[in-house]
């Protein structure tokens, strides 16, 4: 039960942070918003790693939850960069792709199962975005089919 509470809490905090960044809050400077999201992400990842290590095995589930929270907050940093530089909505596939690629070292290094599931969910979303991209650029299908054959 405690594991479920930790993971649901991390997911809700991460979603709240994503919505907070995405809401175009104007009271803070852009560099401060980026720094805040990045520092919170790294703190969550470091604390998660600390709680997962063998010498502090008292709260490994809390460690997993903090690693998941850090991964979600890292997505907040990437979303903020896309929002700050006002990249087109048609680059959503790139946002998700960068998020996936940047989570792979975290997933492998920390051997985090929740981050693995996050990568699977993001990969599914990436596939949906790429279907629209590939439908517009049919020549990519031709290149892919020549590589497979």
Short mmCIF file of N, CA, C and O in Angstrom, two decimals:
data_model
loop_
_atom_site.label_atom_id
_atom_site.label_comp_id
_atom_site.label_asym_id
_atom_site.label_seq_id
_atom_site.Cartn_x
_atom_site.Cartn_y
_atom_site.Cartn_z
N UNK A 1 0.82 -1.19 0.00
CA UNK A 1 0.00 0.00 0.00
C UNK A 1 0.86 1.26 0.00
O UNK A 1 0.57 2.22 -0.70
N UNK A 2 1.94 1.20 0.78
CA UNK A 2 2.83 2.36 0.84
C UNK A 2 3.50 2.62 -0.50
O UNK A 2 3.69 3.78 -0.90
N UNK A 3 3.84 1.55 -1.21
CA UNK A 3 4.45 1.70 -2.53
C UNK A 3 3.49 2.41 -3.49
O UNK A 3 3.90 3.29 -4.25
N UNK A 4 2.24 2.05 -3.45
CA UNK A 4 1.24 2.68 -4.33
C UNK A 4 1.10 4.15 -3.99
O UNK A 4 1.03 5.01 -4.88
N UNK A 5 1.09 4.47 -2.69
CA UNK A 5 0.97 5.88 -2.28
C UNK A 5 2.16 6.69 -2.77
O UNK A 5 1.99 7.80 -3.28
N UNK A 6 3.38 6.14 -2.65
CA UNK A 6 4.58 6.84 -3.11
C UNK A 6 4.53 7.10 -4.62
O UNK A 6 4.81 8.19 -5.09
N UNK A 7 4.19 6.07 -5.38
CA UNK A 7 4.20 6.20 -6.84
C UNK A 7 3.10 7.15 -7.30
O UNK A 7 3.33 8.01 -8.15
N UNK A 8 1.90 7.02 -6.75
CA UNK A 8 0.80 7.91 -7.13
C UNK A 8 1.14 9.35 -6.74
O UNK A 8 0.89 10.29 -7.49
N UNK A 9 1.74 9.53 -5.56
CA UNK A 9 2.16 10.86 -5.13
C UNK A 9 3.18 11.47 -6.08
O UNK A 9 3.09 12.65 -6.44
N UNK A 10 4.15 10.67 -6.52
CA UNK A 10 5.16 11.17 -7.46
C UNK A 10 4.53 11.55 -8.79
O UNK A 10 4.87 12.57 -9.38
N UNK A 11 3.61 10.72 -9.26
CA UNK A 11 2.95 11.01 -10.53
C UNK A 11 2.14 12.30 -10.43
O UNK A 11 2.19 13.16 -11.32
N UNK A 12 1.41 12.46 -9.33
CA UNK A 12 0.59 13.66 -9.17
C UNK A 12 1.44 14.92 -9.04
O UNK A 12 1.11 15.97 -9.61
N UNK A 13 2.55 14.84 -8.30
CA UNK A 13 3.44 16.00 -8.19
C UNK A 13 4.06 16.32 -9.55
O UNK A 13 4.16 17.48 -9.94
N UNK A 14 4.46 15.29 -10.30
CA UNK A 14 5.02 15.51 -11.63
C UNK A 14 4.03 16.14 -12.59
O UNK A 14 4.35 17.08 -13.32
N UNK A 15 2.79 15.64 -12.57
CA UNK A 15 1.76 16.22 -13.43
C UNK A 15 1.47 17.65 -13.02
O UNK A 15 1.29 18.53 -13.86
N UNK A 16 1.44 17.90 -11.72
CA UNK A 16 1.23 19.26 -11.23
C UNK A 16 2.33 20.20 -11.69
O UNK A 16 2.07 21.35 -12.08
N UNK A 17 3.58 19.72 -11.66
CA UNK A 17 4.70 20.55 -12.13
C UNK A 17 4.60 20.82 -13.62
O UNK A 17 4.86 21.93 -14.09
N UNK A 18 4.20 19.80 -14.39
CA UNK A 18 4.03 19.99 -15.84
C UNK A 18 2.94 21.03 -16.11
O UNK A 18 3.12 21.94 -16.93
N UNK A 19 1.84 20.93 -15.41
CA UNK A 19 0.75 21.89 -15.60
C UNK A 19 1.14 23.29 -15.13
O UNK A 19 0.74 24.29 -15.72
N UNK A 20 1.95 23.36 -14.08
CA UNK A 20 2.39 24.65 -13.56
C UNK A 20 3.28 25.36 -14.57
O UNK A 20 3.12 26.55 -14.83
N UNK A 21 4.20 24.62 -15.20
CA UNK A 21 5.06 25.22 -16.22
C UNK A 21 4.25 25.56 -17.46
O UNK A 21 4.43 26.62 -18.06
N UNK A 22 3.33 24.69 -17.84
CA UNK A 22 2.59 24.89 -19.07
C UNK A 22 1.53 26.00 -18.97
O UNK A 22 1.00 26.41 -19.99
N UNK A 23 1.27 26.47 -17.77
CA UNK A 23 0.20 27.46 -17.61
C UNK A 23 0.63 28.88 -17.93
O UNK A 23 -0.15 29.80 -17.74
N UNK A 24 1.84 29.06 -18.43
CA UNK A 24 2.35 30.39 -18.82
C UNK A 24 2.34 31.38 -17.67
O UNK A 24 1.90 32.51 -17.81
N UNK A 25 2.81 30.98 -16.54
CA UNK A 25 2.85 31.89 -15.40
C UNK A 25 3.86 32.98 -15.67
O UNK A 25 4.99 32.73 -16.03
N UNK A 26 3.42 34.20 -15.48
CA UNK A 26 4.19 35.38 -15.91
C UNK A 26 4.95 36.06 -14.78
O UNK A 26 5.69 36.99 -15.03
N UNK A 27 4.76 35.65 -13.55
CA UNK A 27 5.34 36.36 -12.43
C UNK A 27 6.85 36.18 -12.30
O UNK A 27 7.51 37.00 -11.68
N UNK A 28 7.41 35.11 -12.83
CA UNK A 28 8.85 34.84 -12.69
C UNK A 28 9.55 34.96 -14.02
O UNK A 28 8.95 34.76 -15.07
N UNK A 29 10.84 35.25 -13.94
CA UNK A 29 11.65 35.33 -15.15
C UNK A 29 11.83 33.94 -15.76
O UNK A 29 11.79 32.93 -15.05
N UNK A 30 12.06 33.90 -17.06
CA UNK A 30 12.21 32.63 -17.76
C UNK A 30 13.37 31.80 -17.25
O UNK A 30 13.25 30.59 -17.08
N UNK A 31 14.49 32.44 -16.99
CA UNK A 31 15.66 31.70 -16.52
C UNK A 31 15.41 31.11 -15.14
O UNK A 31 15.89 30.03 -14.82
N UNK A 32 14.61 31.82 -14.31
CA UNK A 32 14.33 31.31 -12.97
C UNK A 32 13.42 30.08 -13.03
O UNK A 32 13.61 29.13 -12.28
N UNK A 33 12.44 30.09 -13.93
CA UNK A 33 11.56 28.95 -14.09
C UNK A 33 12.35 27.72 -14.55
O UNK A 33 12.16 26.62 -14.03
N UNK A 34 13.24 27.93 -15.51
CA UNK A 34 14.06 26.83 -16.01
C UNK A 34 14.98 26.30 -14.92
O UNK A 34 15.09 25.09 -14.72
N UNK A 35 15.63 27.21 -14.19
CA UNK A 35 16.54 26.79 -13.13
C UNK A 35 15.79 26.05 -12.02
O UNK A 35 16.26 25.03 -11.50
N UNK A 36 14.61 26.54 -11.67
CA UNK A 36 13.81 25.89 -10.63
C UNK A 36 13.43 24.47 -11.03
O UNK A 36 13.60 23.52 -10.25
N UNK A 37 12.95 24.30 -12.24
CA UNK A 37 12.56 22.97 -12.71
C UNK A 37 13.77 22.04 -12.79
O UNK A 37 13.68 20.87 -12.39
N UNK A 38 14.91 22.54 -13.29
CA UNK A 38 16.10 21.69 -13.41
C UNK A 38 16.65 21.30 -12.04
O UNK A 38 17.00 20.13 -11.82
N UNK A 39 16.70 22.25 -11.12
CA UNK A 39 17.23 21.94 -9.78
C UNK A 39 16.31 20.94 -9.07
O UNK A 39 16.80 19.98 -8.45
N UNK A 40 15.00 21.13 -9.16
CA UNK A 40 14.08 20.18 -8.53
C UNK A 40 14.21 18.79 -9.14
O UNK A 40 14.13 17.78 -8.44
N UNK A 41 14.43 18.74 -10.45
CA UNK A 41 14.61 17.45 -11.11
C UNK A 41 15.86 16.73 -10.61
O UNK A 41 15.82 15.55 -10.25
N UNK A 42 16.97 17.47 -10.56
CA UNK A 42 18.22 16.85 -10.12
C UNK A 42 18.19 16.48 -8.64
O UNK A 42 18.71 15.43 -8.25
N UNK A 43 17.55 17.29 -7.82
CA UNK A 43 17.42 16.96 -6.39
C UNK A 43 16.59 15.69 -6.21
O UNK A 43 16.96 14.80 -5.43
N UNK A 44 15.49 15.58 -6.94
CA UNK A 44 14.66 14.38 -6.84
C UNK A 44 15.44 13.14 -7.31
O UNK A 44 15.36 12.08 -6.68
N UNK A 45 16.22 13.28 -8.40
CA UNK A 45 17.00 12.14 -8.88
C UNK A 45 18.09 11.75 -7.88
O UNK A 45 18.31 10.56 -7.62
N UNK A 46 18.76 12.72 -7.32
CA UNK A 46 19.83 12.42 -6.34
C UNK A 46 19.26 11.80 -5.07
O UNK A 46 19.84 10.84 -4.54
N UNK A 47 18.17 12.35 -4.56
CA UNK A 47 17.54 11.76 -3.38
C UNK A 47 17.02 10.36 -3.67
O UNK A 47 17.14 9.46 -2.84
N UNK A 48 16.45 10.17 -4.85
CA UNK A 48 16.00 8.84 -5.23
C UNK A 48 17.13 7.85 -5.29
O UNK A 48 17.01 6.71 -4.82
N UNK A 49 18.25 8.26 -5.85
CA UNK A 49 19.42 7.39 -5.90
C UNK A 49 19.93 7.08 -4.49
O UNK A 49 20.31 5.95 -4.20
N UNK A 50 19.92 8.08 -3.63
CA UNK A 50 20.39 7.88 -2.26
C UNK A 50 19.51 6.86 -1.53
O UNK A 50 20.02 5.96 -0.86
N UNK A 51 18.20 6.99 -1.66
CA UNK A 51 17.31 6.06 -0.97
C UNK A 51 17.32 4.67 -1.57
O UNK A 51 16.94 3.72 -0.91
N UNK A 52 17.73 4.54 -2.83
CA UNK A 52 17.80 3.23 -3.47
C UNK A 52 19.10 2.50 -3.19
O UNK A 52 19.18 1.29 -3.37
N UNK A 53 20.13 3.22 -2.78
CA UNK A 53 21.43 2.59 -2.56
C UNK A 53 21.36 1.56 -1.44
O UNK A 53 20.51 1.61 -0.58
N UNK A 54 22.34 0.67 -1.44
CA UNK A 54 22.35 -0.43 -0.48
C UNK A 54 22.52 0.04 0.96
O UNK A 54 22.01 -0.56 1.88
N UNK A 55 23.25 1.11 1.18
CA UNK A 55 23.50 1.53 2.55
C UNK A 55 22.28 2.19 3.20
O UNK A 55 22.22 2.36 4.40
N UNK A 56 21.32 2.56 2.41
CA UNK A 56 20.10 3.15 2.98
C UNK A 56 18.87 2.41 2.45
O UNK A 56 17.96 3.01 1.93
N UNK A 57 18.85 1.11 2.62
CA UNK A 57 17.78 0.27 2.08
C UNK A 57 16.47 0.40 2.86
O UNK A 57 15.55 -0.36 2.66
N UNK A 58 16.40 1.36 3.74
CA UNK A 58 15.19 1.51 4.54
C UNK A 58 13.99 1.92 3.70
O UNK A 58 12.88 1.51 3.97
N UNK A 59 14.22 2.73 2.69
CA UNK A 59 13.12 3.27 1.90
C UNK A 59 13.37 3.13 0.39
O UNK A 59 13.38 4.12 -0.33
N UNK A 60 13.56 1.90 -0.13
CA UNK A 60 13.82 1.77 -1.57
C UNK A 60 12.62 2.17 -2.43
O UNK A 60 12.79 2.66 -3.54
N UNK A 61 11.42 2.00 -1.92
CA UNK A 61 10.24 2.38 -2.69
C UNK A 61 10.16 3.89 -2.82
O UNK A 61 9.81 4.42 -3.88
N UNK A 62 10.50 4.60 -1.74
CA UNK A 62 10.56 6.05 -1.81
C UNK A 62 11.61 6.49 -2.82
O UNK A 62 11.41 7.43 -3.58
N UNK A 63 12.73 5.77 -2.88
CA UNK A 63 13.77 6.07 -3.87
C UNK A 63 13.27 5.91 -5.28
O UNK A 63 13.51 6.77 -6.15
N UNK A 64 12.54 4.82 -5.54
CA UNK A 64 11.98 4.61 -6.88
C UNK A 64 11.00 5.73 -7.23
O UNK A 64 10.99 6.23 -8.36
N UNK A 65 10.19 6.12 -6.27
CA UNK A 65 9.21 7.18 -6.51
C UNK A 65 9.89 8.51 -6.79
O UNK A 65 9.45 9.28 -7.65
N UNK A 66 10.98 8.80 -6.07
CA UNK A 66 11.70 10.05 -6.31
C UNK A 66 12.41 10.05 -7.66
O UNK A 66 12.50 11.09 -8.32
N UNK A 67 12.89 8.90 -8.08
CA UNK A 67 13.50 8.80 -9.41
C UNK A 67 12.43 9.05 -10.49
O UNK A 67 12.68 9.77 -11.46
N UNK A 68 11.24 8.49 -10.29
CA UNK A 68 10.15 8.75 -11.22
C UNK A 68 9.78 10.24 -11.22
O UNK A 68 9.59 10.84 -12.29
N UNK A 69 9.72 10.84 -10.04
CA UNK A 69 9.41 12.26 -9.95
C UNK A 69 10.48 13.10 -10.65
O UNK A 69 10.16 14.03 -11.40
N UNK A 70 11.75 12.75 -10.46
CA UNK A 70 12.83 13.46 -11.14
C UNK A 70 12.73 13.33 -12.65
O UNK A 70 12.99 14.28 -13.39
N UNK A 71 12.31 12.16 -13.13
CA UNK A 71 12.15 11.94 -14.58
C UNK A 71 11.00 12.77 -15.13
O UNK A 71 11.10 13.33 -16.22
N UNK A 72 9.91 12.87 -14.37
CA UNK A 72 8.79 13.70 -14.80
C UNK A 72 9.18 15.18 -14.79
O UNK A 72 8.82 15.93 -15.69
N UNK A 73 9.93 15.58 -13.76
CA UNK A 73 10.36 16.98 -13.69
C UNK A 73 11.36 17.30 -14.81
O UNK A 73 11.42 18.45 -15.27
N UNK A 74 12.13 16.32 -15.23
CA UNK A 74 13.03 16.54 -16.36
C UNK A 74 12.21 16.81 -17.63
O UNK A 74 12.58 17.63 -18.46
N UNK A 75 11.07 16.13 -17.74
CA UNK A 75 10.17 16.41 -18.84
C UNK A 75 9.63 17.84 -18.76
O UNK A 75 9.42 18.50 -19.78
N UNK A 76 9.43 18.34 -17.55
CA UNK A 76 9.00 19.72 -17.36
C UNK A 76 10.04 20.68 -17.92
O UNK A 76 9.71 21.67 -18.58
N UNK A 77 11.32 20.38 -17.68
CA UNK A 77 12.40 21.23 -18.20
C UNK A 77 12.36 21.25 -19.73
O UNK A 77 12.46 22.32 -20.35
N UNK A 78 12.19 20.09 -20.34
CA UNK A 78 12.15 20.01 -21.80
C UNK A 78 10.92 20.73 -22.34
O UNK A 78 11.01 21.49 -23.32
N UNK A 79 9.77 20.54 -21.70
CA UNK A 79 8.56 21.24 -22.13
C UNK A 79 8.73 22.74 -22.01
O UNK A 79 8.33 23.50 -22.90
N UNK A 80 9.35 23.18 -20.92
CA UNK A 80 9.56 24.62 -20.75
C UNK A 80 10.46 25.18 -21.85
O UNK A 80 10.21 26.27 -22.36
N UNK A 81 11.50 24.45 -22.22
CA UNK A 81 12.37 24.93 -23.30
C UNK A 81 11.61 25.06 -24.61
O UNK A 81 11.78 26.04 -25.34
N UNK A 82 10.76 24.09 -24.90
CA UNK A 82 9.95 24.18 -26.12
C UNK A 82 8.99 25.36 -26.04
O UNK A 82 8.79 26.07 -27.03
N UNK A 83 8.41 25.57 -24.87
CA UNK A 83 7.47 26.67 -24.71
C UNK A 83 8.19 28.02 -24.76
O UNK A 83 7.71 28.97 -25.36
N UNK A 84 9.34 28.10 -24.12
CA UNK A 84 10.07 29.36 -24.04
C UNK A 84 10.54 29.84 -25.42
O UNK A 84 10.48 31.02 -25.73
N UNK A 85 11.01 28.91 -26.23
CA UNK A 85 11.49 29.27 -27.57
C UNK A 85 10.39 29.20 -28.62
O UNK A 85 10.64 29.34 -29.80
N UNK A 86 9.16 28.96 -28.19
CA UNK A 86 7.97 28.96 -29.02
C UNK A 86 8.12 28.12 -30.29
O UNK A 86 7.85 28.58 -31.40
N UNK A 87 8.54 26.87 -30.08
CA UNK A 87 8.62 25.95 -31.21
C UNK A 87 7.22 25.55 -31.62
O UNK A 87 6.30 25.50 -30.82
N UNK A 88 7.06 25.26 -32.86
CA UNK A 88 5.76 24.95 -33.43
C UNK A 88 5.16 23.69 -32.79
O UNK A 88 5.88 22.80 -32.33
N UNK A 89 3.85 23.63 -32.79
CA UNK A 89 3.14 22.46 -32.26
C UNK A 89 3.47 21.21 -33.08
O UNK A 89 3.41 20.09 -32.58
N UNK A 90 3.88 21.39 -34.32
CA UNK A 90 4.20 20.24 -35.15
C UNK A 90 5.49 19.54 -34.71
O UNK A 90 5.80 18.47 -35.21
N UNK A 91 6.21 20.12 -33.74
CA UNK A 91 7.42 19.48 -33.23
C UNK A 91 7.17 18.71 -31.94
O UNK A 91 8.11 18.44 -31.19
N UNK A 92 5.94 18.34 -31.65
CA UNK A 92 5.64 17.56 -30.44
C UNK A 92 6.39 16.23 -30.44
O UNK A 92 6.81 15.76 -29.40
N UNK A 93 6.54 15.64 -31.61
CA UNK A 93 7.25 14.37 -31.70
C UNK A 93 8.71 14.54 -31.26
O UNK A 93 9.27 13.66 -30.61
N UNK A 94 9.29 15.70 -31.56
CA UNK A 94 10.67 15.95 -31.16
C UNK A 94 10.78 16.11 -29.65
O UNK A 94 11.71 15.60 -29.03
N UNK A 95 9.81 16.80 -29.04
CA UNK A 95 9.80 16.97 -27.60
C UNK A 95 9.77 15.62 -26.90
O UNK A 95 10.57 15.36 -26.00
N UNK A 96 8.87 14.76 -27.31
CA UNK A 96 8.75 13.44 -26.70
C UNK A 96 9.99 12.60 -26.99
O UNK A 96 10.47 11.87 -26.11
N UNK A 97 10.53 12.70 -28.19
CA UNK A 97 11.74 11.95 -28.53
C UNK A 97 12.94 12.37 -27.68
O UNK A 97 13.70 11.52 -27.21
N UNK A 98 13.11 13.65 -27.48
CA UNK A 98 14.21 14.13 -26.62
C UNK A 98 14.00 13.65 -25.19
O UNK A 98 14.95 13.23 -24.52
N UNK A 99 12.78 13.68 -24.73
CA UNK A 99 12.48 13.21 -23.37
C UNK A 99 12.81 11.73 -23.22
O UNK A 99 13.43 11.31 -22.25
N UNK A 100 12.45 10.92 -24.22
CA UNK A 100 12.73 9.48 -24.17
C UNK A 100 14.24 9.23 -24.16
O UNK A 100 14.75 8.47 -23.33
N UNK A 101 14.95 9.86 -25.08
CA UNK A 101 16.40 9.63 -25.19
C UNK A 101 17.11 10.09 -23.91
O UNK A 101 18.06 9.44 -23.46
N UNK A 102 16.65 11.19 -23.31
CA UNK A 102 17.31 11.66 -22.10
C UNK A 102 16.97 10.80 -20.88
O UNK A 102 17.71 10.80 -19.90
N UNK A 103 15.87 10.06 -20.94
CA UNK A 103 15.52 9.17 -19.82
C UNK A 103 16.23 7.82 -19.90
O UNK A 103 16.33 7.14 -18.88
N UNK A 104 16.71 7.44 -21.06
CA UNK A 104 17.34 6.12 -21.19
C UNK A 104 18.55 5.95 -20.27
O UNK A 104 18.66 4.90 -19.60
N UNK A 105 19.47 6.91 -20.16
CA UNK A 105 20.59 6.72 -19.21
C UNK A 105 20.11 6.63 -17.76
O UNK A 105 20.66 5.84 -16.98
N UNK A 106 19.10 7.40 -17.41
CA UNK A 106 18.57 7.33 -16.04
C UNK A 106 17.98 5.95 -15.79
O UNK A 106 18.21 5.33 -14.74
N UNK A 107 17.23 5.45 -16.75
CA UNK A 107 16.59 4.15 -16.61
C UNK A 107 17.63 3.04 -16.47
O UNK A 107 17.50 2.15 -15.63
N UNK A 108 18.69 3.12 -17.28
CA UNK A 108 19.72 2.07 -17.24
C UNK A 108 20.60 2.19 -16.01
O UNK A 108 20.89 1.20 -15.33
N UNK A 109 21.04 3.41 -15.69
CA UNK A 109 21.95 3.61 -14.57
C UNK A 109 21.29 3.30 -13.23
O UNK A 109 21.87 2.64 -12.37
N UNK A 110 20.06 3.77 -13.06
CA UNK A 110 19.39 3.58 -11.77
C UNK A 110 18.54 2.31 -11.73
O UNK A 110 17.96 2.00 -10.70
N UNK A 111 18.45 1.61 -12.86
CA UNK A 111 17.66 0.38 -12.94
C UNK A 111 16.27 0.59 -12.35
O UNK A 111 15.82 -0.15 -11.49
N UNK A 112 15.60 1.60 -12.86
CA UNK A 112 14.31 2.00 -12.31
C UNK A 112 13.17 1.45 -13.14
O UNK A 112 13.03 1.76 -14.32
N UNK A 113 12.35 0.64 -12.50
CA UNK A 113 11.21 0.06 -13.19
C UNK A 113 10.13 1.10 -13.51
O UNK A 113 9.57 1.09 -14.61
N UNK A 114 9.80 2.02 -12.58
CA UNK A 114 8.80 3.05 -12.94
C UNK A 114 9.24 3.93 -14.11
O UNK A 114 8.42 4.31 -14.95
N UNK A 115 10.53 4.24 -14.20
CA UNK A 115 11.02 5.04 -15.33
C UNK A 115 10.93 4.22 -16.61
O UNK A 115 10.64 4.76 -17.68
N UNK A 116 11.14 2.92 -16.52
CA UNK A 116 10.98 2.03 -17.67
C UNK A 116 9.55 2.11 -18.20
O UNK A 116 9.33 2.24 -19.40
N UNK A 117 8.57 2.08 -17.29
CA UNK A 117 7.17 2.19 -17.71
C UNK A 117 6.86 3.58 -18.27
O UNK A 117 6.07 3.71 -19.20
N UNK A 118 7.48 4.61 -17.71
CA UNK A 118 7.32 5.96 -18.24
C UNK A 118 7.85 6.03 -19.67
O UNK A 118 7.23 6.64 -20.55
N UNK A 119 9.00 5.41 -19.92
CA UNK A 119 9.57 5.40 -21.27
C UNK A 119 8.66 4.64 -22.23
O UNK A 119 8.49 5.06 -23.38
N UNK A 120 8.05 3.57 -21.77
CA UNK A 120 7.11 2.83 -22.63
C UNK A 120 5.91 3.71 -22.99
O UNK A 120 5.50 3.78 -24.15
N UNK A 121 5.36 4.43 -22.00
CA UNK A 121 4.21 5.30 -22.26
C UNK A 121 4.61 6.43 -23.21
O UNK A 121 3.89 6.74 -24.16
N UNK A 122 5.78 7.02 -22.98
CA UNK A 122 6.25 8.09 -23.86
C UNK A 122 6.53 7.57 -25.26
O UNK A 122 6.31 8.28 -26.24
N UNK A 123 7.02 6.33 -25.38
CA UNK A 123 7.27 5.75 -26.69
C UNK A 123 5.96 5.54 -27.45
O UNK A 123 5.90 5.74 -28.67
N UNK A 124 4.92 5.15 -26.73
CA UNK A 124 3.61 5.02 -27.36
C UNK A 124 3.13 6.38 -27.87
O UNK A 124 2.64 6.49 -29.01
N UNK A 125 3.28 7.42 -27.06
CA UNK A 125 2.90 8.78 -27.48
C UNK A 125 3.75 9.23 -28.67
O UNK A 125 3.24 9.84 -29.61
N UNK A 126 5.05 8.91 -28.62
CA UNK A 126 5.95 9.24 -29.73
C UNK A 126 5.47 8.57 -31.02
O UNK A 126 5.48 9.18 -32.09
N UNK A 127 5.04 7.32 -30.92
CA UNK A 127 4.54 6.61 -32.09
C UNK A 127 3.31 7.27 -32.68
O UNK A 127 3.16 7.35 -33.89
N UNK A 128 2.43 7.75 -31.81
CA UNK A 128 1.23 8.45 -32.30
C UNK A 128 1.62 9.72 -33.04
O UNK A 128 1.11 10.01 -34.12
N UNK A 129 2.54 10.50 -32.46
CA UNK A 129 2.97 11.74 -33.11
C UNK A 129 3.68 11.45 -34.43
O UNK A 129 3.54 12.18 -35.39
N UNK A 130 4.46 10.37 -34.46
CA UNK A 130 5.21 10.05 -35.68
C UNK A 130 4.30 9.53 -36.77
O UNK A 130 4.63 9.66 -37.95
N UNK A 131 3.17 8.93 -36.43
CA UNK A 131 2.23 8.51 -37.47
C UNK A 131 1.76 9.71 -38.27
O UNK A 131 1.68 9.66 -39.49
N UNK A 132 1.45 10.80 -37.57
CA UNK A 132 1.03 12.01 -38.26
C UNK A 132 2.18 12.57 -39.09
O UNK A 132 1.98 13.04 -40.21
N UNK A 133 3.40 12.51 -38.56
CA UNK A 133 4.56 13.01 -39.29
C UNK A 133 4.82 12.18 -40.53
O UNK A 133 5.05 12.72 -41.62
N UNK A 134 4.75 10.85 -40.38
CA UNK A 134 5.02 9.98 -41.52
C UNK A 134 3.91 10.06 -42.57
O UNK A 134 4.16 9.88 -43.75
N UNK A 135 2.68 10.34 -42.14
CA UNK A 135 1.59 10.48 -43.11
C UNK A 135 1.81 11.71 -43.99
O UNK A 135 1.47 11.70 -45.17
N UNK A 136 2.41 12.75 -43.42
CA UNK A 136 2.68 13.96 -44.20
C UNK A 136 3.90 13.79 -45.11
O UNK A 136 3.99 14.41 -46.15
N UNK A 137 4.82 12.96 -44.69
CA UNK A 137 6.07 12.78 -45.44
C UNK A 137 6.18 11.30 -45.85
O UNK A 137 6.91 10.53 -45.26
N UNK A 138 5.45 10.94 -46.87
CA UNK A 138 5.37 9.55 -47.30
C UNK A 138 6.72 9.00 -47.78
O UNK A 138 6.94 7.81 -47.77
N UNK A 139 7.65 9.87 -48.16
CA UNK A 139 8.94 9.41 -48.67
C UNK A 139 9.75 8.73 -47.58
O UNK A 139 10.63 7.92 -47.86
N UNK A 140 9.43 9.01 -46.31
CA UNK A 140 10.15 8.33 -45.22
C UNK A 140 9.83 6.84 -45.24
O UNK A 140 10.68 6.01 -44.97
N UNK A 141 8.56 6.48 -45.60
CA UNK A 141 8.21 5.07 -45.71
C UNK A 141 9.08 4.38 -46.75
O UNK A 141 9.52 3.25 -46.55
N UNK A 142 9.34 5.06 -47.85
CA UNK A 142 10.16 4.49 -48.90
C UNK A 142 11.58 4.24 -48.39
O UNK A 142 12.16 3.18 -48.61
N UNK A 143 12.15 5.21 -47.68
CA UNK A 143 13.49 5.05 -47.13
C UNK A 143 13.54 3.92 -46.11
O UNK A 143 14.48 3.11 -46.09
N UNK A 144 12.52 3.84 -45.25
CA UNK A 144 12.48 2.75 -44.25
C UNK A 144 12.35 1.40 -44.93
O UNK A 144 12.98 0.43 -44.50
N UNK A 145 11.54 1.30 -45.97
CA UNK A 145 11.37 0.02 -46.63
C UNK A 145 12.65 -0.41 -47.35
O UNK A 145 12.95 -1.59 -47.43
N UNK A 146 13.43 0.56 -47.86
CA UNK A 146 14.70 0.20 -48.51
C UNK A 146 15.72 -0.25 -47.47
O UNK A 146 16.53 -1.13 -47.76
N UNK A 147 15.68 0.28 -46.25
CA UNK A 147 16.60 -0.14 -45.21
C UNK A 147 16.27 -1.53 -44.70
O UNK A 147 17.16 -2.28 -44.31
N UNK A 148 14.99 -1.86 -44.65
CA UNK A 148 14.57 -3.17 -44.13
C UNK A 148 14.89 -4.26 -45.13
O UNK A 148 15.31 -5.35 -44.78
N UNK A 149 14.71 -3.99 -46.42
CA UNK A 149 14.90 -5.01 -47.45
C UNK A 149 16.34 -5.36 -47.67
O UNK A 149 17.26 -4.87 -47.23
#
